[in-house]
mmCIF file of C-alpha atoms and ligand atoms in Angstrom:
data_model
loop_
_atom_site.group_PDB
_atom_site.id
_atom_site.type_symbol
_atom_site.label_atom_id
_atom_site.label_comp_id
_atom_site.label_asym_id
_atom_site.label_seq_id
_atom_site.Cartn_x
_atom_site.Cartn_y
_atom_site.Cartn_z
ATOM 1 C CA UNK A 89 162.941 103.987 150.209
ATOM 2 C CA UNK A 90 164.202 107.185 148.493
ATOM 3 C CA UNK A 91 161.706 109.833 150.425
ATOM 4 C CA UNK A 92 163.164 112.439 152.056
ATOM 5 C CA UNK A 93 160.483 112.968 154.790
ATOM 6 C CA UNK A 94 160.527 108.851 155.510
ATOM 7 C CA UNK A 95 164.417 109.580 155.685
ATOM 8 C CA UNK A 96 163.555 112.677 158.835
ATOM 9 C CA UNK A 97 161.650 110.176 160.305
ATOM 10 C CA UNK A 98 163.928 107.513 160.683
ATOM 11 C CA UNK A 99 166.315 110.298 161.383
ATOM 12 C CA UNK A 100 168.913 109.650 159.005
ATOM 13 C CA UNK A 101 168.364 113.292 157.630
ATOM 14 C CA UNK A 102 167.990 116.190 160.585
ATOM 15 C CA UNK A 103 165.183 118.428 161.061
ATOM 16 C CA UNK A 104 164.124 120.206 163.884
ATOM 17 C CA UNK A 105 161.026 118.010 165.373
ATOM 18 C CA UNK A 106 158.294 119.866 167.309
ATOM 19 C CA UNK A 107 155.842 116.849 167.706
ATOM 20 C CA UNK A 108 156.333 113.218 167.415
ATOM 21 C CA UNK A 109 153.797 110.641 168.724
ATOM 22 C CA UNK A 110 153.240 106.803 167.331
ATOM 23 C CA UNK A 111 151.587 108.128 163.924
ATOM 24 C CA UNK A 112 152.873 111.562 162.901
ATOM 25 C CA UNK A 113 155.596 113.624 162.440
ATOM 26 C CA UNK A 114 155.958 117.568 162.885
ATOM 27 C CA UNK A 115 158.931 119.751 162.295
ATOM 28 C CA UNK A 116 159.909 123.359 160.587
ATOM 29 C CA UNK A 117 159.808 123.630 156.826
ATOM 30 C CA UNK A 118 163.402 124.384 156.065
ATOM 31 C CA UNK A 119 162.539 127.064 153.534
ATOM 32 C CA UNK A 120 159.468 129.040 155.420
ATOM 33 C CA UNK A 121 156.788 130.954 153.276
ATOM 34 C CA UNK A 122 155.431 132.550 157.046
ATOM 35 C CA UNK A 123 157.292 133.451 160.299
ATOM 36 C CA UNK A 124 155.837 130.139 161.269
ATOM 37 C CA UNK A 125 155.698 127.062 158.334
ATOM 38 C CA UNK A 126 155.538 124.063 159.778
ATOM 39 C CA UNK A 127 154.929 120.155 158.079
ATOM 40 C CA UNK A 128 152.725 117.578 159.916
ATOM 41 C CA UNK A 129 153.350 114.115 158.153
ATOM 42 C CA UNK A 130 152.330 110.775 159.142
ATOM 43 C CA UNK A 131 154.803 108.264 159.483
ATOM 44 C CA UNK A 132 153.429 105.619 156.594
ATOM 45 C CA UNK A 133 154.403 106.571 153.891
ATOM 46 C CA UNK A 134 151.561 107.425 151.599
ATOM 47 C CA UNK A 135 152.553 109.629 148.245
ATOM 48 C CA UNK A 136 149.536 111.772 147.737
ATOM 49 C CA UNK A 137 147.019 112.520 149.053
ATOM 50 C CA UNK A 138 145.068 110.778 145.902
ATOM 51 C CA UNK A 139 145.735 107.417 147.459
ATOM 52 C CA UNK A 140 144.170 108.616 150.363
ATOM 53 C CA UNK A 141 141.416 106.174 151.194
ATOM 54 C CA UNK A 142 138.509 105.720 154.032
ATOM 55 C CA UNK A 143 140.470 104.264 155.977
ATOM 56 C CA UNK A 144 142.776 106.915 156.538
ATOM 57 C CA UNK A 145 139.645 109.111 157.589
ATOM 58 C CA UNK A 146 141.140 108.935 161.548
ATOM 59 C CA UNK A 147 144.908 110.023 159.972
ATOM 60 C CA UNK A 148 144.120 112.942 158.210
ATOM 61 C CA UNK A 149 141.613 113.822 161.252
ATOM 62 C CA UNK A 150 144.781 113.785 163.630
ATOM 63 C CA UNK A 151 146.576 115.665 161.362
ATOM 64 C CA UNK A 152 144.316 118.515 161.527
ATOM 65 C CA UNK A 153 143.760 118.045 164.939
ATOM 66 C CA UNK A 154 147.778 118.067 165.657
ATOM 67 C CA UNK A 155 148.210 121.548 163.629
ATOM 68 C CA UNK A 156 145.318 122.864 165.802
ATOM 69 C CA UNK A 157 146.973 122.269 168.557
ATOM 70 C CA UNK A 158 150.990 123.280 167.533
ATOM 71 C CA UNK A 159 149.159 126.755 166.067
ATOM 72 C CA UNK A 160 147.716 126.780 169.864
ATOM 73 C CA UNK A 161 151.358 126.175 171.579
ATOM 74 C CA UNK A 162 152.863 128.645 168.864
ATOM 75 C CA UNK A 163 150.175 131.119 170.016
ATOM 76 C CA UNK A 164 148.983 131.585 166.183
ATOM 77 C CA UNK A 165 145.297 130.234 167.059
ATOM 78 C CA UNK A 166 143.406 133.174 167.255
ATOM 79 C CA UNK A 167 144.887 135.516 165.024
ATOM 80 C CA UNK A 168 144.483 132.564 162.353
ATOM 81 C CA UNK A 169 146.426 130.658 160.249
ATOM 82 C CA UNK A 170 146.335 128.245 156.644
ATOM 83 C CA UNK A 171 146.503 124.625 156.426
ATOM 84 C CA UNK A 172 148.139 123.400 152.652
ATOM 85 C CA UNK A 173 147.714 120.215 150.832
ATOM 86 C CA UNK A 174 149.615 120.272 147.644
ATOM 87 C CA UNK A 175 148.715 117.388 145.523
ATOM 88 C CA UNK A 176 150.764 116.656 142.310
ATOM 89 C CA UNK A 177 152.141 118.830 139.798
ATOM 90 C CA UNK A 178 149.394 121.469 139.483
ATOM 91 C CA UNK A 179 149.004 121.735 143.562
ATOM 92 C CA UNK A 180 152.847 122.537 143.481
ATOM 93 C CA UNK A 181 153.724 119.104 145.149
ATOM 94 C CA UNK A 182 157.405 119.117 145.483
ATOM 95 C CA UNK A 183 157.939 115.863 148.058
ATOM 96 C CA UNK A 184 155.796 112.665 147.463
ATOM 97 C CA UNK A 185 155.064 112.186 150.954
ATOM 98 C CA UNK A 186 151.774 113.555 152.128
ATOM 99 C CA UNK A 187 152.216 116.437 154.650
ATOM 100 C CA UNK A 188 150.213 118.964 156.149
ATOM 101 C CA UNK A 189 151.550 122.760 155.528
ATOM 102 C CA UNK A 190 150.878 124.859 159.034
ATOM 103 C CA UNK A 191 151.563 128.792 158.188
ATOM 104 C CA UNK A 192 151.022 131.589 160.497
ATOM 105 C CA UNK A 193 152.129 134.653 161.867
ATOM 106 C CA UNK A 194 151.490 136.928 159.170
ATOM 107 C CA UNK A 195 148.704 137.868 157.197
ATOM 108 C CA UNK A 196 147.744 135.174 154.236
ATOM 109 C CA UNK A 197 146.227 136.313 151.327
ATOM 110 C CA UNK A 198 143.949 135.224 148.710
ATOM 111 C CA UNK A 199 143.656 133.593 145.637
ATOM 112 C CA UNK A 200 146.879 132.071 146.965
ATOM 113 C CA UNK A 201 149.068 131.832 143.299
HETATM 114 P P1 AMP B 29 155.298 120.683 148.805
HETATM 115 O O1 AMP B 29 155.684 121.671 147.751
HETATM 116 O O2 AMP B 29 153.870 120.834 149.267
HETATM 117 O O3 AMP B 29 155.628 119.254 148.400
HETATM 118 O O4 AMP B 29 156.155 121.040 150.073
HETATM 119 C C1 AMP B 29 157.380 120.464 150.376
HETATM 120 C C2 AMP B 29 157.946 121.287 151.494
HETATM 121 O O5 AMP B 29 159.025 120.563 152.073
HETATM 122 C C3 AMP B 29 158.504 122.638 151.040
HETATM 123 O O6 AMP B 29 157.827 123.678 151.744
HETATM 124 C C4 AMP B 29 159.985 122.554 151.403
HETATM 125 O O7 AMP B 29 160.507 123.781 151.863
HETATM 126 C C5 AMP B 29 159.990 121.498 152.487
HETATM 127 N N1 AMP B 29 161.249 120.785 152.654
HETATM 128 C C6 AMP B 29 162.043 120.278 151.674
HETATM 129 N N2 AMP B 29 163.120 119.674 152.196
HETATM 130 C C7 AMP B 29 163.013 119.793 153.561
HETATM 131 C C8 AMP B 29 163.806 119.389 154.662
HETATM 132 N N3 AMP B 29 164.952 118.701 154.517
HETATM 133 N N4 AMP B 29 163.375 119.712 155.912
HETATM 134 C C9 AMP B 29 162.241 120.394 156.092
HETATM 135 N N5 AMP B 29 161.437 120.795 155.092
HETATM 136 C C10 AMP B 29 161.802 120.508 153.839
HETATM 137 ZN ZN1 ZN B 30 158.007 108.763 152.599
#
């Protein structure tokens, strides 16, 4: 399949992982909006997150759960941080592989643009 982030999961493009376990993916953004931008991704590969379904309630939760915990390790917790899901063209989607933005360690600001 032609998808990058399916292609840093089987490895055959590099990235630098900070969490792997049987379902999901982490690793730095290669162009970071924060001192700390970081993707969490599962590893089916699921375009949008408009073909998200009830099923994939316990997917998404461990995504969340997995960015509160790398924002823990990267000692971002309690001065805050933003989780990002950009759907489709007017969310700014760029890669059609759902994924979890992590940014920290700076201020954010809103409305975000
Ligand atoms: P989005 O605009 O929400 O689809 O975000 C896609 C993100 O993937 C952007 O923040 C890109 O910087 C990031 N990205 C693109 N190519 C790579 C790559 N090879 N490794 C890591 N991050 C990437
Ligand atoms: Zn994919």
């Amino acid at each position: 399949m032609d998808c990058l982030f399916c292609k840093i999961i089987d490895h055959s493009i590099k990235s630098n992982i900070i969490y792997e376990d049987e379902t999901l993916l982490a690793f730095d953004d290669i162009r970071p909006q924060a001192p700390q931008h970081k993707l969490i991704i599962p590893k089916r590969h699921i375009e949008t997150i408009n073909e998200l379904t009830e099923d994939d309630a316990n997917l998404v939760g461990q995504m969340v759960l997995t960015a509160k915990q790398i924002a823990k390790d990267l000692g971002i917790d309690q001065d805050g941080f933003r989780l990002v899901f950009n759907c489709n063209r007017h969310g700014g989607q760029e890669v059609y592989h759902i994924h979890l933005h992590l940014l920290g360690g700076r201020q954010m600001h809103w409305p975000p643009g």
